[in-house]
mmCIF file of C-alpha atoms and ligand atoms in Angstrom:
data_model
loop_
_atom_site.group_PDB
_atom_site.id
_atom_site.type_symbol
_atom_site.label_atom_id
_atom_site.label_comp_id
_atom_site.label_asym_id
_atom_site.label_seq_id
_atom_site.Cartn_x
_atom_site.Cartn_y
_atom_site.Cartn_z
ATOM 1 C CA MET A 1 67.098 66.901 103.147
ATOM 2 C CA ILE A 2 66.173 69.539 100.955
ATOM 3 C CA TYR A 3 69.786 70.661 99.511
ATOM 4 C CA PHE A 4 69.993 74.552 99.426
ATOM 5 C CA ASP A 5 74.178 75.189 100.178
ATOM 6 C CA HIS A 6 76.018 74.659 97.065
ATOM 7 C CA ASN A 7 78.311 77.448 97.845
ATOM 8 C CA ALA A 8 79.771 75.414 100.526
ATOM 9 C CA THR A 9 79.760 72.226 98.727
ATOM 10 C CA THR A 10 78.306 70.499 95.254
ATOM 11 C CA PRO A 11 77.183 66.913 94.823
ATOM 12 C CA LEU A 12 79.499 64.626 92.659
ATOM 13 C CA ASP A 13 77.700 64.614 89.416
ATOM 14 C CA GLU A 14 77.482 60.209 88.472
ATOM 15 C CA ARG A 15 79.021 61.110 85.257
ATOM 16 C CA VAL A 16 81.788 62.615 86.630
ATOM 17 C CA LEU A 17 82.327 60.034 89.293
ATOM 18 C CA GLU A 18 82.497 57.343 86.543
ATOM 19 C CA ALA A 19 84.842 58.741 84.486
ATOM 20 C CA MET A 20 86.935 58.759 88.483
ATOM 21 C CA LEU A 21 86.237 55.085 89.230
ATOM 22 C CA PRO A 22 88.521 53.602 86.721
ATOM 23 C CA PHE A 23 91.787 55.661 88.636
ATOM 24 C CA LEU A 24 90.508 54.618 91.959
ATOM 25 C CA SER A 25 90.778 51.001 90.917
ATOM 26 C CA THR A 26 92.332 49.788 87.521
ATOM 27 C CA PHE A 27 94.477 52.633 86.850
ATOM 28 C CA TYR A 28 96.303 53.149 90.115
ATOM 29 C CA GLY A 29 99.879 53.511 88.451
ATOM 30 C CA ASN A 30 102.320 57.169 89.328
ATOM 31 C CA PRO A 31 101.599 59.201 86.761
ATOM 32 C CA SER A 32 105.469 59.676 87.150
ATOM 33 C CA SER A 33 106.104 56.466 86.250
ATOM 34 C CA LEU A 34 107.655 55.478 83.082
ATOM 35 C CA TYR A 35 106.005 52.635 82.240
ATOM 36 C CA ARG A 36 102.856 52.370 80.145
ATOM 37 C CA GLN A 37 100.723 52.130 83.966
ATOM 38 C CA GLY A 38 102.045 55.583 85.007
ATOM 39 C CA ARG A 39 102.206 57.380 80.898
ATOM 40 C CA LEU A 40 98.125 56.260 81.395
ATOM 41 C CA ALA A 41 97.348 58.473 84.444
ATOM 42 C CA ARG A 42 100.182 61.331 83.163
ATOM 43 C CA SER A 43 97.998 61.364 79.968
ATOM 44 C CA ALA A 44 94.600 61.269 81.731
ATOM 45 C CA ILE A 45 96.366 64.194 84.073
ATOM 46 C CA ASP A 46 97.243 66.255 80.676
ATOM 47 C CA ASN A 47 93.142 65.600 79.548
ATOM 48 C CA ALA A 48 92.262 67.096 83.007
ATOM 49 C CA ARG A 49 94.207 70.184 82.274
ATOM 50 C CA GLU A 50 92.948 70.580 78.998
ATOM 51 C CA GLN A 51 89.253 69.981 79.610
ATOM 52 C CA ILE A 52 90.045 73.333 82.900
ATOM 53 C CA ALA A 53 91.569 75.508 79.907
ATOM 54 C CA THR A 54 89.107 74.852 77.362
ATOM 55 C CA LEU A 55 86.106 76.011 80.463
ATOM 56 C CA VAL A 56 88.290 78.631 81.271
ATOM 57 C CA GLU A 57 90.100 79.641 77.780
ATOM 58 C CA ALA A 58 93.825 79.610 79.333
ATOM 59 C CA PRO A 59 96.669 77.934 78.140
ATOM 60 C CA ALA A 60 96.733 74.222 79.539
ATOM 61 C CA SER A 61 100.279 74.714 80.297
ATOM 62 C CA GLN A 62 99.225 77.808 83.012
ATOM 63 C CA ILE A 63 97.862 75.348 84.867
ATOM 64 C CA ILE A 64 99.163 73.635 88.246
ATOM 65 C CA PHE A 65 96.724 71.126 90.191
ATOM 66 C CA THR A 66 96.462 71.943 93.894
ATOM 67 C CA SER A 67 94.429 70.215 97.201
ATOM 68 C CA GLY A 68 91.608 72.745 95.761
ATOM 69 C CA GLY A 69 90.594 76.536 96.576
ATOM 70 C CA THR A 70 92.757 77.331 99.778
ATOM 71 C CA GLU A 71 96.271 75.755 98.292
ATOM 72 C CA ALA A 72 95.552 77.837 95.120
ATOM 73 C CA ASN A 73 94.902 81.214 97.013
ATOM 74 C CA ASN A 74 97.325 80.671 99.597
ATOM 75 C CA LEU A 75 100.189 79.159 96.299
ATOM 76 C CA ALA A 76 99.303 83.205 94.519
ATOM 77 C CA LEU A 77 99.874 85.283 97.390
ATOM 78 C CA ALA A 78 103.370 82.890 98.062
ATOM 79 C CA SER A 79 104.451 84.096 94.178
ATOM 80 C CA LEU A 80 105.466 87.617 96.430
ATOM 81 C CA VAL A 81 108.967 88.303 98.223
ATOM 82 C CA ALA A 82 110.000 89.956 100.853
ATOM 83 C CA HIS A 83 108.932 93.771 101.131
ATOM 84 C CA ASP A 84 106.264 93.275 98.366
ATOM 85 C CA LYS A 85 103.268 95.551 98.773
ATOM 86 C CA LEU A 86 99.545 92.856 98.600
ATOM 87 C CA ALA A 87 96.501 94.730 98.637
ATOM 88 C CA ILE A 88 93.748 92.338 99.316
ATOM 89 C CA CYS A 89 89.519 93.175 98.838
ATOM 90 C CA THR A 90 88.007 92.974 102.440
ATOM 91 C CA THR A 91 85.647 90.663 100.945
ATOM 92 C CA GLU A 92 87.699 87.960 100.612
ATOM 93 C CA HIS A 93 87.847 84.172 101.472
ATOM 94 C CA PRO A 94 89.544 83.547 104.457
ATOM 95 C CA SER A 95 91.969 81.245 102.606
ATOM 96 C CA ILE A 96 93.072 84.603 100.979
ATOM 97 C CA SER A 97 92.421 87.382 104.317
ATOM 98 C CA GLU A 98 94.194 84.850 106.500
ATOM 99 C CA SER A 99 97.085 83.711 104.592
ATOM 100 C CA ALA A 100 97.607 87.614 103.851
ATOM 101 C CA VAL A 101 98.022 88.324 107.647
ATOM 102 C CA SER A 102 100.040 85.564 107.849
ATOM 103 C CA LEU A 103 102.640 86.991 105.181
ATOM 104 C CA GLN A 104 102.187 90.530 106.498
ATOM 105 C CA LYS A 105 103.628 89.410 109.809
ATOM 106 C CA ARG A 106 106.250 87.381 107.912
ATOM 107 C CA TYR A 107 107.178 89.636 105.120
ATOM 108 C CA LEU A 108 104.430 91.473 103.557
ATOM 109 C CA LYS A 109 103.187 94.970 103.343
ATOM 110 C CA LEU A 110 99.442 94.879 103.374
ATOM 111 C CA SER A 111 96.783 97.093 102.343
ATOM 112 C CA HIS A 112 92.538 96.556 102.215
ATOM 113 C CA ILE A 113 90.435 97.646 99.176
ATOM 114 C CA ASN A 114 87.296 98.745 100.508
ATOM 115 C CA VAL A 115 83.706 97.898 99.151
ATOM 116 C CA ASP A 116 80.543 99.879 98.902
ATOM 117 C CA SER A 117 77.147 98.920 100.376
ATOM 118 C CA GLN A 118 76.361 96.848 97.616
ATOM 119 C CA GLY A 119 80.178 94.825 97.443
ATOM 120 C CA LEU A 120 81.340 96.220 95.070
ATOM 121 C CA ILE A 121 84.721 98.072 94.484
ATOM 122 C CA THR A 122 83.807 101.372 93.397
ATOM 123 C CA THR A 123 86.459 103.287 90.689
ATOM 124 C CA THR A 124 86.767 106.460 93.696
ATOM 125 C CA THR A 125 88.693 103.424 95.684
ATOM 126 C CA LEU A 126 90.827 102.330 92.182
ATOM 127 C CA ASP A 127 91.647 105.330 91.969
ATOM 128 C CA GLN A 128 93.149 105.641 95.342
ATOM 129 C CA LEU A 129 94.488 102.228 94.965
ATOM 130 C CA ILE A 130 97.141 103.682 91.989
ATOM 131 C CA ILE A 131 98.385 106.342 93.800
ATOM 132 C CA ASN A 132 100.496 104.489 96.243
ATOM 133 C CA PRO A 133 99.932 100.969 93.707
ATOM 134 C CA PRO A 134 100.537 97.141 95.373
ATOM 135 C CA ASP A 135 102.763 94.954 93.426
ATOM 136 C CA LEU A 136 99.519 92.419 93.449
ATOM 137 C CA ALA A 137 95.937 92.174 94.110
ATOM 138 C CA SER A 138 93.982 89.984 95.537
ATOM 139 C CA ILE A 139 89.825 90.146 94.139
ATOM 140 C CA MET A 140 87.567 87.882 94.027
ATOM 141 C CA LEU A 141 85.292 87.346 91.060
ATOM 142 C CA ALA A 142 82.603 86.090 93.060
ATOM 143 C CA ASN A 143 81.940 86.728 96.895
ATOM 144 C CA ASN A 144 81.367 83.586 98.506
ATOM 145 C CA GLU A 145 77.883 84.723 100.835
ATOM 146 C CA THR A 146 76.551 87.519 98.678
ATOM 147 C CA GLY A 147 77.081 86.411 94.781
ATOM 148 C CA VAL A 148 78.082 89.559 94.323
ATOM 149 C CA VAL A 149 80.270 89.753 91.093
ATOM 150 C CA GLN A 150 82.386 92.297 90.280
ATOM 151 C CA ASP A 151 83.238 93.862 87.148
ATOM 152 C CA LEU A 152 86.497 92.387 87.172
ATOM 153 C CA GLU A 153 88.097 93.028 83.444
ATOM 154 C CA THR A 154 87.938 96.372 83.753
ATOM 155 C CA ILE A 155 88.967 96.295 87.340
ATOM 156 C CA THR A 156 91.831 94.643 86.241
ATOM 157 C CA GLN A 157 92.168 96.837 82.810
ATOM 158 C CA GLN A 158 93.215 99.887 85.036
ATOM 159 C CA LEU A 159 95.007 97.815 87.070
ATOM 160 C CA ARG A 160 97.462 96.533 84.781
ATOM 161 C CA ALA A 161 97.697 99.784 83.160
ATOM 162 C CA ASN A 162 99.084 100.588 86.685
ATOM 163 C CA GLY A 163 101.895 98.284 86.780
ATOM 164 C CA ILE A 164 100.046 96.225 89.438
ATOM 165 C CA LYS A 165 99.112 92.834 88.919
ATOM 166 C CA VAL A 166 96.323 90.784 89.934
ATOM 167 C CA HIS A 167 94.837 87.686 91.582
ATOM 168 C CA THR A 168 91.360 86.415 91.023
ATOM 169 C CA ASP A 169 89.721 83.985 92.971
ATOM 170 C CA ALA A 170 87.382 82.713 90.987
ATOM 171 C CA VAL A 171 86.308 79.286 93.400
ATOM 172 C CA GLN A 172 82.105 80.927 93.003
ATOM 173 C CA ALA A 173 82.107 82.107 89.794
ATOM 174 C CA LEU A 174 82.975 78.989 87.882
ATOM 175 C CA GLY A 175 80.702 77.145 86.552
ATOM 176 C CA LYS A 176 78.027 79.423 87.447
ATOM 177 C CA ILE A 177 78.621 82.106 84.870
ATOM 178 C CA PRO A 178 81.338 82.308 81.748
ATOM 179 C CA VAL A 179 85.025 82.859 83.289
ATOM 180 C CA SER A 180 87.449 83.150 80.946
ATOM 181 C CA PHE A 181 91.013 83.881 82.015
ATOM 182 C CA LYS A 182 91.982 85.450 78.730
ATOM 183 C CA GLN A 183 88.931 88.493 78.758
ATOM 184 C CA LEU A 184 89.374 89.013 82.412
ATOM 185 C CA ALA A 185 93.092 89.332 81.335
ATOM 186 C CA VAL A 186 94.195 88.111 85.078
ATOM 187 C CA HIS A 187 98.132 87.217 86.184
ATOM 188 C CA LEU A 188 96.866 84.593 88.367
ATOM 189 C CA MET A 189 93.105 83.115 89.060
ATOM 190 C CA SER A 190 91.904 79.612 91.474
ATOM 191 C CA LEU A 191 89.491 77.525 90.981
ATOM 192 C CA SER A 192 88.138 74.514 93.143
ATOM 193 C CA SER A 193 86.160 71.591 91.749
ATOM 194 C CA HIS A 194 84.231 70.776 94.881
ATOM 195 C CA LYS A 195 81.821 73.734 93.671
ATOM 196 C CA ILE A 196 81.450 72.696 89.854
ATOM 197 C CA TYR A 197 80.350 69.159 91.202
ATOM 198 C CA GLY A 198 83.696 67.609 91.009
ATOM 199 C CA PRO A 199 85.875 65.613 93.844
ATOM 200 C CA LYS A 200 86.482 67.404 96.858
ATOM 201 C CA GLY A 201 90.413 67.855 97.742
ATOM 202 C CA CYS A 202 91.070 69.880 93.964
ATOM 203 C CA GLY A 203 91.774 72.753 92.471
ATOM 204 C CA ALA A 204 94.559 74.431 90.225
ATOM 205 C CA LEU A 205 95.957 77.763 89.733
ATOM 206 C CA ILE A 206 96.368 79.134 86.615
ATOM 207 C CA TYR A 207 99.242 81.513 86.405
ATOM 208 C CA GLU A 208 100.130 83.770 82.737
ATOM 209 C CA LYS A 209 103.508 82.985 81.363
ATOM 210 C CA GLY A 210 106.477 83.967 82.746
ATOM 211 C CA LEU A 211 105.310 85.011 86.519
ATOM 212 C CA LYS A 212 107.275 83.327 89.260
ATOM 213 C CA ILE A 213 105.606 81.002 91.509
ATOM 214 C CA ASN A 214 106.613 80.484 94.735
ATOM 215 C CA PRO A 215 106.002 76.469 95.534
ATOM 216 C CA ILE A 216 104.801 75.977 99.165
ATOM 217 C CA LEU A 217 105.243 71.713 98.554
ATOM 218 C CA ILE A 218 109.067 71.413 97.511
ATOM 219 C CA GLY A 219 110.529 67.864 96.889
ATOM 220 C CA GLY A 220 109.578 66.460 93.389
ATOM 221 C CA GLY A 221 109.379 67.825 89.932
ATOM 222 C CA GLN A 222 105.508 67.454 90.063
ATOM 223 C CA GLU A 223 103.298 70.212 88.222
ATOM 224 C CA HIS A 224 106.893 71.606 86.157
ATOM 225 C CA ALA A 225 108.195 71.725 90.203
ATOM 226 C CA HIS A 226 105.226 74.213 91.227
ATOM 227 C CA ARG A 227 103.656 71.892 93.448
ATOM 228 C CA ALA A 228 105.573 68.791 94.649
ATOM 229 C CA GLY A 229 103.788 65.819 95.515
ATOM 230 C CA THR A 230 102.054 62.704 93.429
ATOM 231 C CA GLU A 231 99.125 64.233 91.757
ATOM 232 C CA ASN A 232 95.376 62.655 92.989
ATOM 233 C CA VAL A 233 94.719 61.425 89.641
ATOM 234 C CA ALA A 234 91.160 60.116 90.196
ATOM 235 C CA ALA A 235 90.420 63.657 91.937
ATOM 236 C CA ILE A 236 92.429 65.681 88.655
ATOM 237 C CA VAL A 237 90.278 63.772 86.015
ATOM 238 C CA GLY A 238 86.794 64.126 88.068
ATOM 239 C CA PHE A 239 87.634 67.900 87.988
ATOM 240 C CA GLY A 240 88.226 67.490 84.430
ATOM 241 C CA LYS A 241 85.526 65.713 83.574
ATOM 242 C CA ALA A 242 83.422 68.599 85.800
ATOM 243 C CA ALA A 243 84.893 71.090 83.982
ATOM 244 C CA GLU A 244 83.385 69.973 80.670
ATOM 245 C CA LEU A 245 79.842 69.232 81.608
ATOM 246 C CA ALA A 246 80.056 72.898 83.058
ATOM 247 C CA LYS A 247 81.243 74.247 79.606
ATOM 248 C CA VAL A 248 78.265 72.187 77.566
ATOM 249 C CA GLU A 249 75.804 72.933 80.743
ATOM 250 C CA LEU A 250 76.944 76.544 81.263
ATOM 251 C CA SER A 251 74.136 78.396 79.816
ATOM 252 C CA HIS A 252 71.869 75.866 80.610
ATOM 253 C CA ARG A 253 72.604 75.545 84.383
ATOM 254 C CA SER A 254 72.734 79.330 84.723
ATOM 255 C CA LYS A 255 69.005 79.929 83.151
ATOM 256 C CA LYS A 256 67.141 77.318 85.257
ATOM 257 C CA LEU A 257 69.397 78.586 88.624
ATOM 258 C CA LEU A 258 68.930 81.814 88.054
ATOM 259 C CA ALA A 259 64.882 81.202 87.036
ATOM 260 C CA LEU A 260 64.596 80.146 90.614
ATOM 261 C CA ARG A 261 66.735 82.157 92.384
ATOM 262 C CA SER A 262 63.832 84.610 90.529
ATOM 263 C CA GLN A 263 60.953 82.830 92.345
ATOM 264 C CA LEU A 264 62.969 82.632 95.776
ATOM 265 C CA GLU A 265 63.483 85.826 96.419
ATOM 266 C CA ILE A 266 59.817 87.392 94.705
ATOM 267 C CA GLU A 267 59.062 84.439 97.381
ATOM 268 C CA LEU A 268 61.109 85.903 99.880
ATOM 269 C CA LYS A 269 59.929 89.783 99.516
ATOM 270 C CA THR A 270 56.451 88.497 101.278
ATOM 271 C CA ILE A 271 57.903 88.020 103.936
ATOM 272 C CA PRO A 272 57.798 91.794 106.341
ATOM 273 C CA ASN A 273 60.971 92.960 106.490
ATOM 274 C CA MET A 274 62.806 90.960 104.255
ATOM 275 C CA CYS A 275 66.192 91.952 103.622
ATOM 276 C CA ILE A 276 68.517 90.662 100.437
ATOM 277 C CA PHE A 277 71.911 91.650 100.402
ATOM 278 C CA ALA A 278 73.028 93.276 97.366
ATOM 279 C CA GLU A 279 69.947 92.901 95.712
ATOM 280 C CA ASN A 280 70.142 95.100 93.024
ATOM 281 C CA THR A 281 73.597 94.212 92.163
ATOM 282 C CA GLU A 282 75.113 91.476 89.618
ATOM 283 C CA ARG A 283 74.988 88.280 91.431
ATOM 284 C CA LEU A 284 75.449 84.855 91.011
ATOM 285 C CA PRO A 285 72.295 83.072 89.382
ATOM 286 C CA ASN A 286 72.401 80.607 92.643
ATOM 287 C CA THR A 287 72.972 83.037 95.075
ATOM 288 C CA VAL A 288 70.847 84.840 97.710
ATOM 289 C CA LEU A 289 71.967 86.623 100.970
ATOM 290 C CA PHE A 290 68.622 87.851 103.490
ATOM 291 C CA GLY A 291 68.322 88.804 106.786
ATOM 292 C CA MET A 292 65.400 89.555 108.995
ATOM 293 C CA PRO A 293 65.654 92.294 111.660
ATOM 294 C CA GLU A 294 65.302 90.918 115.086
ATOM 295 C CA VAL A 295 65.324 87.234 113.650
ATOM 296 C CA ASP A 296 69.030 85.470 114.945
ATOM 297 C CA GLY A 297 70.493 83.723 111.883
ATOM 298 C CA GLU A 298 72.226 80.760 113.565
ATOM 299 C CA MET A 299 69.435 79.798 115.783
ATOM 300 C CA LEU A 300 67.074 79.962 112.048
ATOM 301 C CA LEU A 301 69.799 77.876 110.487
ATOM 302 C CA MET A 302 69.239 75.215 112.925
ATOM 303 C CA LYS A 303 65.429 75.507 112.932
ATOM 304 C CA LEU A 304 65.534 74.930 109.312
ATOM 305 C CA ASP A 305 67.897 71.965 109.971
ATOM 306 C CA GLN A 306 65.530 70.814 111.802
ATOM 307 C CA LYS A 307 62.750 70.708 109.152
ATOM 308 C CA GLY A 308 64.957 68.727 106.622
ATOM 309 C CA TYR A 309 66.783 72.065 105.104
ATOM 310 C CA ALA A 310 70.449 72.442 104.668
ATOM 311 C CA VAL A 311 71.060 76.273 104.209
ATOM 312 C CA SER A 312 74.197 78.056 105.754
ATOM 313 C CA SER A 313 74.370 81.372 107.642
ATOM 314 C CA GLY A 314 77.307 82.769 105.530
ATOM 315 C CA SER A 315 80.347 81.454 104.572
ATOM 316 C CA ALA A 316 80.357 77.254 105.933
ATOM 317 C CA CYS A 317 84.130 77.882 106.603
ATOM 318 C CA ALA A 318 82.938 80.769 109.210
ATOM 319 C CA SER A 319 80.379 78.639 109.916
ATOM 320 C CA GLY A 320 80.436 78.200 113.805
ATOM 321 C CA GLY A 321 81.908 81.946 114.996
ATOM 322 C CA LYS A 322 79.483 83.732 116.537
ATOM 323 C CA GLU A 323 80.755 87.366 115.054
ATOM 324 C CA PRO A 324 78.557 88.760 112.281
ATOM 325 C CA SER A 325 79.743 87.950 108.575
ATOM 326 C CA PRO A 326 82.771 89.870 108.338
ATOM 327 C CA ILE A 327 81.658 90.136 104.712
ATOM 328 C CA LEU A 328 78.404 92.054 105.852
ATOM 329 C CA ILE A 329 80.446 93.915 107.833
ATOM 330 C CA ALA A 330 82.897 95.188 105.053
ATOM 331 C CA MET A 331 79.613 96.355 103.190
ATOM 332 C CA GLY A 332 78.250 98.402 105.843
ATOM 333 C CA ILE A 333 75.679 96.702 107.106
ATOM 334 C CA GLU A 334 74.668 96.907 110.554
ATOM 335 C CA PRO A 335 76.036 94.380 112.937
ATOM 336 C CA LYS A 336 72.729 93.004 114.185
ATOM 337 C CA LEU A 337 70.815 92.404 110.912
ATOM 338 C CA ALA A 338 74.391 91.088 108.904
ATOM 339 C CA LYS A 339 73.527 88.287 112.521
ATOM 340 C CA SER A 340 70.553 87.094 111.240
ATOM 341 C CA ALA A 341 72.126 86.376 107.403
ATOM 342 C CA ILE A 342 70.812 83.211 106.247
ATOM 343 C CA ARG A 343 72.134 82.100 102.108
ATOM 344 C CA ILE A 344 70.937 80.364 100.349
ATOM 345 C CA SER A 345 72.972 78.469 97.456
ATOM 346 C CA LEU A 346 70.829 76.836 94.757
ATOM 347 C CA GLY A 347 71.967 73.974 92.625
ATOM 348 C CA LEU A 348 71.034 72.443 89.671
ATOM 349 C CA SER A 349 68.410 69.116 91.764
ATOM 350 C CA ASN A 350 66.500 71.860 93.073
ATOM 351 C CA THR A 351 63.004 72.397 92.051
ATOM 352 C CA GLN A 352 60.446 74.901 92.384
ATOM 353 C CA LYS A 353 58.264 73.245 94.723
ATOM 354 C CA GLU A 354 61.579 73.252 96.889
ATOM 355 C CA ILE A 355 61.294 76.710 97.510
ATOM 356 C CA THR A 356 57.598 77.316 97.921
ATOM 357 C CA ASN A 357 57.479 74.627 100.614
ATOM 358 C CA PHE A 358 61.074 76.843 102.331
ATOM 359 C CA ILE A 359 58.878 79.922 102.486
ATOM 360 C CA HIS A 360 55.921 78.071 103.852
ATOM 361 C CA GLN A 361 58.500 76.684 106.271
ATOM 362 C CA LEU A 362 60.718 79.840 107.226
ATOM 363 C CA LYS A 363 57.218 82.038 107.171
ATOM 364 C CA THR A 364 56.277 79.199 110.125
ATOM 365 C CA LEU A 365 59.370 79.264 112.079
ATOM 366 C CA VAL A 366 59.833 83.464 111.861
ATOM 367 C CA TYR A 367 56.291 83.604 112.549
ATOM 368 C CA GLN A 368 56.379 81.801 115.748
ATOM 369 C CA ALA A 369 59.449 83.724 117.204
HETATM 370 N N1 LIG B 401 87.820 80.925 98.040
HETATM 371 C C1 LIG B 401 86.155 80.775 97.686
HETATM 372 C C2 LIG B 401 85.470 82.100 97.433
HETATM 373 C C3 LIG B 401 85.717 79.760 98.818
HETATM 374 O O1 LIG B 401 83.921 79.889 98.402
HETATM 375 C C4 LIG B 401 85.929 78.497 98.763
HETATM 376 C C5 LIG B 401 84.941 77.592 98.937
HETATM 377 O O2 LIG B 401 84.171 77.648 100.377
HETATM 378 C C6 LIG B 401 87.193 78.795 98.637
HETATM 379 C C7 LIG B 401 88.486 79.758 98.427
HETATM 380 C C8 LIG B 401 88.265 77.654 99.417
HETATM 381 O O3 LIG B 401 88.418 76.349 98.540
HETATM 382 P P1 LIG B 401 88.513 74.648 99.129
HETATM 383 O O4 LIG B 401 86.944 74.246 99.372
HETATM 384 O O5 LIG B 401 88.282 74.059 97.345
HETATM 385 O O6 LIG B 401 89.617 74.597 99.729
#
C-alpha cells in the first residue's frame, strides 16, 4: 500500500516506539505514587513536557496532557462560562465546530468567522468581528483538508488588542511548519501526537498563565487538577520523543515534503480541468486537495484503494458522509466540485516514484470514467 494520508494519522517513528517500550513494560509505576517506580514515571512525563515546550516555545508548566487533539479542543472551549461569546472559524475541525454547537445549546453565544475563497480570514471580516467582540475566538493555524495556513500572528495581534482571547488548533501545523506559542501569542493552543509520528490517543492543551481552565475530567489532582485520570505515561513519553525529533528535523522534513508536493502539483496539472484548492495560498508543505468536475471523489477514492493507494476525500473524521466537505463549502466552492475532492497528505517515507506512479494510475482511472 502507498500511504498518502498523513493528515489522518502518521506511522509511529521507530525511535518513538523505542522510547515508549520501557514504559509499557519495566517502568509501569503510577506517576502519582511516591516511591521510586512512581517517581520514574513522573520524571518521564516531566521530560516529555519539556520536549514539547521546546518544540512550540511554550512554558512547560502551562502544558496539559490530554487524550488527543479532540479533547484538547473540547477543553479549550470549556474555559468559557455561561453567557460568554465564542466565535469560531467556519473551517474548524468537528472537535471545535461540534463542541461549540453543543455548548451553544447549553450556555454559550456562538458566531462564525467566515473565510474567503482561499480559506483565509480577511481583514474586513476581522474588523467586523471586533465591532461585536467575542470573549474567545477559535481559529485553526492550518486546515486539515486544504492545508491552508492562516496568518495567525497578525490576527492574534488585532484580536488581543481588542480584548479577545484566541485559541488555535495547531494539530495539523505541528511538525510541518514552525509553531511557536510565544510568537503567535495565542491564549490557548491544541496539539496532537499522532500527526507527528507519535502514538495515537495523546495530545496537549497549552494555556497562557493566569487563564482559568475548567476541567472536563474531574476526580484526581493530575495535570495540576486540569485533567484528572492516571496519565498515559508511555504515550506521553512517545509524544515527547516525537516532538524532540520534529524539532531537530523540522526544516529537513518540510523541505522534503515541499519538493514532493511541488512534483505532485505539477503532475496533477497535466490532467485536464484539474483544480487544486487554495493553490496560490500558503499551505502546509505536505497537503494537496484537488478536484475535477464530473468526478465522484468517494468513488475515485475507492478505486484508488483497490489499486493500493490510501488517500482521503477530506477529513478522516468526516469520511463516510455523502455531503460535500463543509470546508470547501465555506470557501464558496460549488457543491459538485467539492464532492470530487481528494486529499493527498504526504509523509516522510513517500518518494518521487510513488507520486509518478500515482499520477499514472489516477489518469487511467479518470480517463476510464
Ligand atoms: N484538529 C485537527 C485540525 C485535526 O485534523 C484532528 C484530527 O484529524 C483533530 C483536531 C483531532 O485530533 P485527535 O485525532 O488527536 O483527536
